[in-house]
PDB file of C-alpha atoms in Angstrom:
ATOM      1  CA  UNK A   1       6.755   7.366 -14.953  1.00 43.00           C
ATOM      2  CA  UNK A   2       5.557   4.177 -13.241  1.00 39.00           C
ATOM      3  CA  UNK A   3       1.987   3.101 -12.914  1.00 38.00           C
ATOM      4  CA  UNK A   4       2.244   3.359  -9.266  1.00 39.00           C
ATOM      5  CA  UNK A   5       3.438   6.958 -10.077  1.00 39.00           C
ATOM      6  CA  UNK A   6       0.738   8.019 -11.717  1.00 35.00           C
ATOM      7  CA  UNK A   7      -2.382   7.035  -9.881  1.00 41.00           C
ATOM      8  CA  UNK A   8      -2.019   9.981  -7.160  1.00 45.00           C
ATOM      9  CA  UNK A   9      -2.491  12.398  -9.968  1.00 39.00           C
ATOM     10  CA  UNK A  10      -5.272  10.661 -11.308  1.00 38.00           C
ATOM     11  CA  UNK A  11      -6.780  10.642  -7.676  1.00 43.00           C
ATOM     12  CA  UNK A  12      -6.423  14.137  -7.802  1.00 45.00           C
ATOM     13  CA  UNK A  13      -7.487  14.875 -11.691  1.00 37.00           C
ATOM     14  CA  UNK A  14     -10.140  12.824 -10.398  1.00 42.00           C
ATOM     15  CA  UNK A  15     -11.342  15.083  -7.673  1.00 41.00           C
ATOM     16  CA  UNK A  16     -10.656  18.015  -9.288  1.00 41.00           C
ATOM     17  CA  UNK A  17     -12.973  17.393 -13.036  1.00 40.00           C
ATOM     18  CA  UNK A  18     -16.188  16.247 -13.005  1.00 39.00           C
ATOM     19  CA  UNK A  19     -15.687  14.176 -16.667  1.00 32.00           C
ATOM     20  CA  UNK A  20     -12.652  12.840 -14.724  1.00 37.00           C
ATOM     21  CA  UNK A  21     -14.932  11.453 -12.216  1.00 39.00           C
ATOM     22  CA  UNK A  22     -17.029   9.960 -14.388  1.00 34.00           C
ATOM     23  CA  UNK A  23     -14.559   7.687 -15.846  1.00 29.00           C
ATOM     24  CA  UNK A  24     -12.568   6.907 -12.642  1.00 32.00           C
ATOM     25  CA  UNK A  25     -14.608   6.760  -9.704  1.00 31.00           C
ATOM     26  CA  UNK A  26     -16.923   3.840  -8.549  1.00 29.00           C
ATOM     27  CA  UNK A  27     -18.764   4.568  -5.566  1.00 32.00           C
ATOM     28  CA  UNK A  28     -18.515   1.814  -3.101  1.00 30.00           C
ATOM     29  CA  UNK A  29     -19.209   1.902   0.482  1.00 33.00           C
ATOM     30  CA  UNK A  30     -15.814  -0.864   0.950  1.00 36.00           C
ATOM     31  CA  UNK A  31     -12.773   0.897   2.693  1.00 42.00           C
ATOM     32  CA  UNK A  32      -9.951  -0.798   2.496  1.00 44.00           C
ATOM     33  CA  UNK A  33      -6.792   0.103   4.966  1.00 48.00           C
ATOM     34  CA  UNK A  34      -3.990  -1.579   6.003  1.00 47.00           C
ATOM     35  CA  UNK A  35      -1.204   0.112   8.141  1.00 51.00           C
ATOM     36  CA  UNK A  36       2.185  -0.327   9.843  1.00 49.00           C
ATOM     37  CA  UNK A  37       3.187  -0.474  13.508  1.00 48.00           C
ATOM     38  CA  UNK A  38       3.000   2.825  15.156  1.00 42.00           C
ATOM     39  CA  UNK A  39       6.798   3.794  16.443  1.00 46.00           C
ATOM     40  CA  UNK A  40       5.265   5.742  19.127  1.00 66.00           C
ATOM     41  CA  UNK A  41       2.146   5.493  21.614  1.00 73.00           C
ATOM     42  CA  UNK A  42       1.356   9.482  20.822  1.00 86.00           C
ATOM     43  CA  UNK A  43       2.543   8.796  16.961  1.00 93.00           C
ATOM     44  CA  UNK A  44       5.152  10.506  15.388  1.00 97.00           C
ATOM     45  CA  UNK A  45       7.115  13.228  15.563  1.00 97.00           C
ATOM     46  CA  UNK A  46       8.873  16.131  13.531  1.00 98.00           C
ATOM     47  CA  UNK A  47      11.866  13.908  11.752  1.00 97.00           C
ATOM     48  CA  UNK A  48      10.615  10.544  11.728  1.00 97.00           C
ATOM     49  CA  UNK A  49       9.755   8.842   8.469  1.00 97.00           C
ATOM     50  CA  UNK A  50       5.201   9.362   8.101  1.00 98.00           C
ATOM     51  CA  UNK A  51       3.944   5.930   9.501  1.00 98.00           C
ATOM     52  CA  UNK A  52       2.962   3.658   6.193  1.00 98.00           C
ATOM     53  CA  UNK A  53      -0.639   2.683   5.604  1.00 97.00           C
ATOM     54  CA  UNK A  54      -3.293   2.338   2.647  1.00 96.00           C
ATOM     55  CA  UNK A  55      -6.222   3.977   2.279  1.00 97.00           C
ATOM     56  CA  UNK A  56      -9.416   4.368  -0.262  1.00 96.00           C
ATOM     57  CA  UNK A  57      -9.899   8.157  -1.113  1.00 97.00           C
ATOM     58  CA  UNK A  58     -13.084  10.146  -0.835  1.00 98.00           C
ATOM     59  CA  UNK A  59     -13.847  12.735  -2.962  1.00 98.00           C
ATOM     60  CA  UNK A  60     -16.412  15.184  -3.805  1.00 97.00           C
ATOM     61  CA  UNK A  61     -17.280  13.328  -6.844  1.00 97.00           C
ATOM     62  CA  UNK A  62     -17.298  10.107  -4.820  1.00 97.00           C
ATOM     63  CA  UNK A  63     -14.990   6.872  -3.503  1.00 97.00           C
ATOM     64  CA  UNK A  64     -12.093   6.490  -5.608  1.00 97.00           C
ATOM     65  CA  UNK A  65     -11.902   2.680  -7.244  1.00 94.00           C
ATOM     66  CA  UNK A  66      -8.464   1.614  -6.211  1.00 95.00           C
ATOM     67  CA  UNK A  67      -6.515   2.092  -2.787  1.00 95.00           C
ATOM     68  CA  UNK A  68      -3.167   3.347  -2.590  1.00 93.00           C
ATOM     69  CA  UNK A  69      -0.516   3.722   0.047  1.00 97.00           C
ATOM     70  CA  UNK A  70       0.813   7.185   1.901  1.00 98.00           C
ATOM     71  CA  UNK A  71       4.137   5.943   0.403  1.00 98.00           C
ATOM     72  CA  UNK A  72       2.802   6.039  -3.225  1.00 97.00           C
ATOM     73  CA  UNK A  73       2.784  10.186  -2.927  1.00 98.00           C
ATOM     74  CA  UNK A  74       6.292  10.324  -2.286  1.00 97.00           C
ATOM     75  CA  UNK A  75       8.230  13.403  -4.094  1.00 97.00           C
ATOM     76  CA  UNK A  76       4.330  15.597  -3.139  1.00 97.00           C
ATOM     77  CA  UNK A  77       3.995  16.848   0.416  1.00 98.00           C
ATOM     78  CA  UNK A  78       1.132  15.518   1.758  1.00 98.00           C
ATOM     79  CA  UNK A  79      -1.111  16.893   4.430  1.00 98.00           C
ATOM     80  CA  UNK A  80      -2.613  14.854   6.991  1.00 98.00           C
ATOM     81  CA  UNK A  81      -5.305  16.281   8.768  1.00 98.00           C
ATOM     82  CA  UNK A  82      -7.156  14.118  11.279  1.00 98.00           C
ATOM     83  CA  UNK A  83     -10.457  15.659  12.663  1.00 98.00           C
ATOM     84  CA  UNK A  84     -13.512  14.449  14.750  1.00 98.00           C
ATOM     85  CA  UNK A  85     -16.460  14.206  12.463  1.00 98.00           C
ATOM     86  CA  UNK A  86     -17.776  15.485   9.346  1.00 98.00           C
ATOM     87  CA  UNK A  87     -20.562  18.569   9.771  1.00 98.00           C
ATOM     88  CA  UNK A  88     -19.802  19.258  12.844  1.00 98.00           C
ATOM     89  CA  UNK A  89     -18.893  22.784  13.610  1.00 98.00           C
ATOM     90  CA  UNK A  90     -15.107  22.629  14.200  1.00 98.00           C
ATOM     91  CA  UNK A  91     -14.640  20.412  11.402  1.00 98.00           C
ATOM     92  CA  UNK A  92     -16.536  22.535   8.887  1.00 98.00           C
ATOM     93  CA  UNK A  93     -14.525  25.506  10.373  1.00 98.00           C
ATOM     94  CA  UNK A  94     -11.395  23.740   9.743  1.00 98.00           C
ATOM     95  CA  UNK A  95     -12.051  22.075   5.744  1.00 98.00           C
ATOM     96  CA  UNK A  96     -14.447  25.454   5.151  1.00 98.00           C
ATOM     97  CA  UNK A  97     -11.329  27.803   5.503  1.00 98.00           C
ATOM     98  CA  UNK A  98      -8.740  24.637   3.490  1.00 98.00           C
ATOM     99  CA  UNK A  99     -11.395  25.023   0.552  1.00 98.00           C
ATOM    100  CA  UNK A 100     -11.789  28.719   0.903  1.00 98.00           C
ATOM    101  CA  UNK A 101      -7.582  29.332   0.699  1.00 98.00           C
ATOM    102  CA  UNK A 102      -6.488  26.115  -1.232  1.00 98.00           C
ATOM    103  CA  UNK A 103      -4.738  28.281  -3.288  1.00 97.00           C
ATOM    104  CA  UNK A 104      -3.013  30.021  -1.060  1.00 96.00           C
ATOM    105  CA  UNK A 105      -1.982  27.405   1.501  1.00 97.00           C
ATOM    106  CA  UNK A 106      -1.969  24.644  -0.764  1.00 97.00           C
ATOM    107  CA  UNK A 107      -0.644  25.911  -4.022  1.00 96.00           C
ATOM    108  CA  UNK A 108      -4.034  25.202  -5.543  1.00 96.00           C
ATOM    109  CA  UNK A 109      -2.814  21.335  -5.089  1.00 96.00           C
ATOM    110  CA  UNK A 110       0.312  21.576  -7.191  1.00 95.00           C
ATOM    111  CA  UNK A 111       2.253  18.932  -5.841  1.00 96.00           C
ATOM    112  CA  UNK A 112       0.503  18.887  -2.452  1.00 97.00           C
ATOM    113  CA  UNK A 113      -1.946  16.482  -1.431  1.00 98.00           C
ATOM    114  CA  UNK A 114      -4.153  16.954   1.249  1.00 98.00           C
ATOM    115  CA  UNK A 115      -5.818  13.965   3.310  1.00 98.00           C
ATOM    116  CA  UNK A 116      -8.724  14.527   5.797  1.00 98.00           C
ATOM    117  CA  UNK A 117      -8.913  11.448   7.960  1.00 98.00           C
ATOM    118  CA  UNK A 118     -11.940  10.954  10.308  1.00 98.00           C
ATOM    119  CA  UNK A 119     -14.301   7.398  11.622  1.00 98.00           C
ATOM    120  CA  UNK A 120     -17.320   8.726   9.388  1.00 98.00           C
ATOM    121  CA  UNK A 121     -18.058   6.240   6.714  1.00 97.00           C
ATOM    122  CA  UNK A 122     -17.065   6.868   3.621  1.00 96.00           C
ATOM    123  CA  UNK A 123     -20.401   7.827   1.878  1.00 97.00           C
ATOM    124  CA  UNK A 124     -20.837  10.332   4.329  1.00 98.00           C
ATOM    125  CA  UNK A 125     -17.656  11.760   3.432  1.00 98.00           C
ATOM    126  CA  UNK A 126     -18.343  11.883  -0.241  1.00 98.00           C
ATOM    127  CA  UNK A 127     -21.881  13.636   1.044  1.00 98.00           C
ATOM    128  CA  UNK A 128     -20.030  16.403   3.060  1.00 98.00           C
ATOM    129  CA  UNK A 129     -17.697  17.246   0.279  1.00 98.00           C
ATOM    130  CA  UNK A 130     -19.717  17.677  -2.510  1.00 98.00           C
ATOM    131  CA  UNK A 131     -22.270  19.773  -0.562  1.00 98.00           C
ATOM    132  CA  UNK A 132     -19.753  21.730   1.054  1.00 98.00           C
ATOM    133  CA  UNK A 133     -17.366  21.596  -2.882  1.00 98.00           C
ATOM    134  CA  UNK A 134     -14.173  20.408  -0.353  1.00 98.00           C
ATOM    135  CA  UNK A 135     -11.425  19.694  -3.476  1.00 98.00           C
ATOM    136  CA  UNK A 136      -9.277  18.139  -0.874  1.00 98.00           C
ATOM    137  CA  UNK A 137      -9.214  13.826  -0.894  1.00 98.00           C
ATOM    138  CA  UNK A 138     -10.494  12.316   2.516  1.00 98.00           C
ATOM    139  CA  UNK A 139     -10.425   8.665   3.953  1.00 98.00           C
ATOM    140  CA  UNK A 140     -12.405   6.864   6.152  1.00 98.00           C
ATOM    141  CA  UNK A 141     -10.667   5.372   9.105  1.00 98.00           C
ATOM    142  CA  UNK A 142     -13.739   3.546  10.689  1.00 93.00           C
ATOM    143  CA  UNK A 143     -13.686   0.459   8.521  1.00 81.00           C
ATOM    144  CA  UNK A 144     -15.310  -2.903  11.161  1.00 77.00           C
ATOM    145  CA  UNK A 145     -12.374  -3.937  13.348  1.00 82.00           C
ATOM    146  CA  UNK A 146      -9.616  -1.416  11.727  1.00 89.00           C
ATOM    147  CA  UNK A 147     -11.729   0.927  13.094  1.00 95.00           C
ATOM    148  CA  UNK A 148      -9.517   3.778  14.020  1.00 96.00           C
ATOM    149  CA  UNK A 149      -6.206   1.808  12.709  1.00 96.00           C
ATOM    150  CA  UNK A 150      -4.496   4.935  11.271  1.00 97.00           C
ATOM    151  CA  UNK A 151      -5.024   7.397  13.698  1.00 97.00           C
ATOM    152  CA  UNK A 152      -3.635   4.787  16.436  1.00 96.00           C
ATOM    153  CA  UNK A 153      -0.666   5.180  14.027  1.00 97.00           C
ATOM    154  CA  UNK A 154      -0.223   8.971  14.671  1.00 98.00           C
ATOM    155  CA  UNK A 155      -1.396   9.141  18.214  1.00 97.00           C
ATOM    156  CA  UNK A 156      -5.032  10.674  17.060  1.00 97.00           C
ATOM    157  CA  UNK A 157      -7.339   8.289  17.916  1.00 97.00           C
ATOM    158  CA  UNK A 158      -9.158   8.353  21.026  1.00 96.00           C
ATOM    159  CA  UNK A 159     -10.528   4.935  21.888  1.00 94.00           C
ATOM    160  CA  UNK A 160     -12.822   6.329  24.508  1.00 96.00           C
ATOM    161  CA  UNK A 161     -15.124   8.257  22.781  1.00 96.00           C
ATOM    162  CA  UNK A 162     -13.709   6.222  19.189  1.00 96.00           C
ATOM    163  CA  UNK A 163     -12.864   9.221  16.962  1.00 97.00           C
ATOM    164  CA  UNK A 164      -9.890  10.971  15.810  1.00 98.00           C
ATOM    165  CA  UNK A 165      -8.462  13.897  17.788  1.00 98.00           C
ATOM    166  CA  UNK A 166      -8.206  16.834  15.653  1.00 98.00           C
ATOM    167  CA  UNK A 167      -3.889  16.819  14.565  1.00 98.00           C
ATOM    168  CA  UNK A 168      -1.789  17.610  11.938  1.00 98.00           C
ATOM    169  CA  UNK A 169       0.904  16.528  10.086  1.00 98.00           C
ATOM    170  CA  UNK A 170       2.823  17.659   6.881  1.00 98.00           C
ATOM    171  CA  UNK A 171       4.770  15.279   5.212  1.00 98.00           C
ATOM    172  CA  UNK A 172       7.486  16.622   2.997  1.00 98.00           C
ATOM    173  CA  UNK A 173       8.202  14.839  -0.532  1.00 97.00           C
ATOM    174  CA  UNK A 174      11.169  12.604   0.806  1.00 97.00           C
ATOM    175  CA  UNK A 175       8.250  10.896   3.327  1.00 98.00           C
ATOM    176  CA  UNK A 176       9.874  12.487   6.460  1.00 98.00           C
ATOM    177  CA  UNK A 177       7.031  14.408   8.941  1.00 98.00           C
ATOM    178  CA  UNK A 178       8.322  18.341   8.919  1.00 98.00           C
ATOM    179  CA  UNK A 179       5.695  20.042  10.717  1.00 98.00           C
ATOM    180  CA  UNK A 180       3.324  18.783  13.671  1.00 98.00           C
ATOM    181  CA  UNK A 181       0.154  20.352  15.179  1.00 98.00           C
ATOM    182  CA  UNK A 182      -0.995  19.001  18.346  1.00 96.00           C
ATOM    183  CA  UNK A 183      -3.847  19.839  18.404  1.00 96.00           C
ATOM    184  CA  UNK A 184      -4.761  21.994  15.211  1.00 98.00           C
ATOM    185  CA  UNK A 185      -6.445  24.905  16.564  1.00 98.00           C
ATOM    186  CA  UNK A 186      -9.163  25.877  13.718  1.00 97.00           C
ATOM    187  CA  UNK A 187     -10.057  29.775  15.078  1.00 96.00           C
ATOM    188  CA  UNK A 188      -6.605  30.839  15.205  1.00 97.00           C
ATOM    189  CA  UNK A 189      -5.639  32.430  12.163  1.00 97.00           C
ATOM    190  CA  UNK A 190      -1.525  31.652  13.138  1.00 97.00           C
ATOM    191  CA  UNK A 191      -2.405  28.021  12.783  1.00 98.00           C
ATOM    192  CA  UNK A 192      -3.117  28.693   9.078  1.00 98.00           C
ATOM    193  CA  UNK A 193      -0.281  30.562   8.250  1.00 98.00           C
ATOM    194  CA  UNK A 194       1.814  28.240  10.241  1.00 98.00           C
ATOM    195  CA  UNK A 195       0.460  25.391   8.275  1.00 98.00           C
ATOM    196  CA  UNK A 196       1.178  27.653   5.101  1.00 98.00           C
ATOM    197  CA  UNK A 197       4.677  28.344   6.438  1.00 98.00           C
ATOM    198  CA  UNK A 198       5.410  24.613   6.573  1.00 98.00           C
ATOM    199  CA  UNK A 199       3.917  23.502   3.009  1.00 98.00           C
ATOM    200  CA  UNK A 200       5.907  26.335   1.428  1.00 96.00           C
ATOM    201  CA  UNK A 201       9.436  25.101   3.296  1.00 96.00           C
ATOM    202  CA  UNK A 202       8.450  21.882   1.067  1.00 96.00           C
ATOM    203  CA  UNK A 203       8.485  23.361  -2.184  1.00 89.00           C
ATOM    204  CA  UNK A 204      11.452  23.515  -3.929  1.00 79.00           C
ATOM    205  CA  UNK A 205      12.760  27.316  -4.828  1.00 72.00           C
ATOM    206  CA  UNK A 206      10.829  28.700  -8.324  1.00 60.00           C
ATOM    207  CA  UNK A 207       7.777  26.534  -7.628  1.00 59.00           C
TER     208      UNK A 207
END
């Protein structure tokens, strides 16, 4: 297995075991992302190949040392969940009820990665999910004059109030979008099992 193979499982080891931490995390407040041309104005859609771009992770333990690319986590379904701010009340609605059924709808992160993406700075991110235990990997997507550079890429961010609507994608293991949620709708209990639905269309039979 190549290098480049490895490093999203020692992301998530990472996030996941606090000795792993401690060896493999250096807390920085530098975010570095780099993205792709968005095909679309509103971003993409169910079919299209997930819109490229690099990103630092965030965990509860704190900022991961090295960036890596969406494209790196090919052959894992990745979940991209873009949201407004960290603490607020939708938001903590939303990653509250991820952390409270990651087994469930996430298969206890067994091949599935999930990615919150807001404009909060990365330290506050780190804050928010290690008070709140979130095991899930976010990003900060308000780096200077990027600011807001990967949710332009998936039709999230909203340049008039300069955050990130709250949407969804699930990106199977071949790196083609397969389910879409426009907006994700955090008090309906059908948006969870929906989002459940589409993860477990991802996973190969006996998994």
């Amino acid at each position: 297995m190549s290098a480049v193979r490895l490093f999203p499982l020692l992301a998530l080891y990472a996030a996941a075991s606090p000795l792993a931490a401690q060896t493999s995390i250096t807390v920085t407040a530098t975010t570095t992302t780099s993205v792709t041309p968005a095909p679309r104005a509103d971003g993409p859609n169910v079919g299209d190949i997930a819109p490229d771009f690099t990103f630092t992770g965030v965990t509860r333990y704190g900022i991961l040392r090295d960036a890596t690319k969406l494209s790196d986590l090919r052959g894992q379904t990745v979940v991209i969940a873009f949201f407004p701010g960290a603490r607020t009340p939708g938001c903590t609605i939303q990653m509250e009820k991820y952390r409270d059924n990651y087994a469930k709808l996430f298969h206890n992160g067994t091949n599935v990665v999930v990615l919150g993406i807001s404009v909060d700075p990365d330290t506050a991110l780190s804050s928010w999910a290690h008070d709140a235990h979130f095991p899930m990997l976010f990003t900060s997507d308000g780096g200077g004059d990027a600011k807001g550079a990967i949710g332009t890429l998936y039709g999230a961010y909203n340049t008039t109030y300069q955050i990130e609507q709250r949407l969804l994608y699930v990106v199977g293991p071949d790196g083609k979008i397969v389910y879409v949620a426009k907006p994700f709708n955090v008090s309906k209990p059908e948006s969870y099992t929906a989002l459940a639905d589409a993860i477990q269309k991802t996973i190969p039979p006996g998994r």
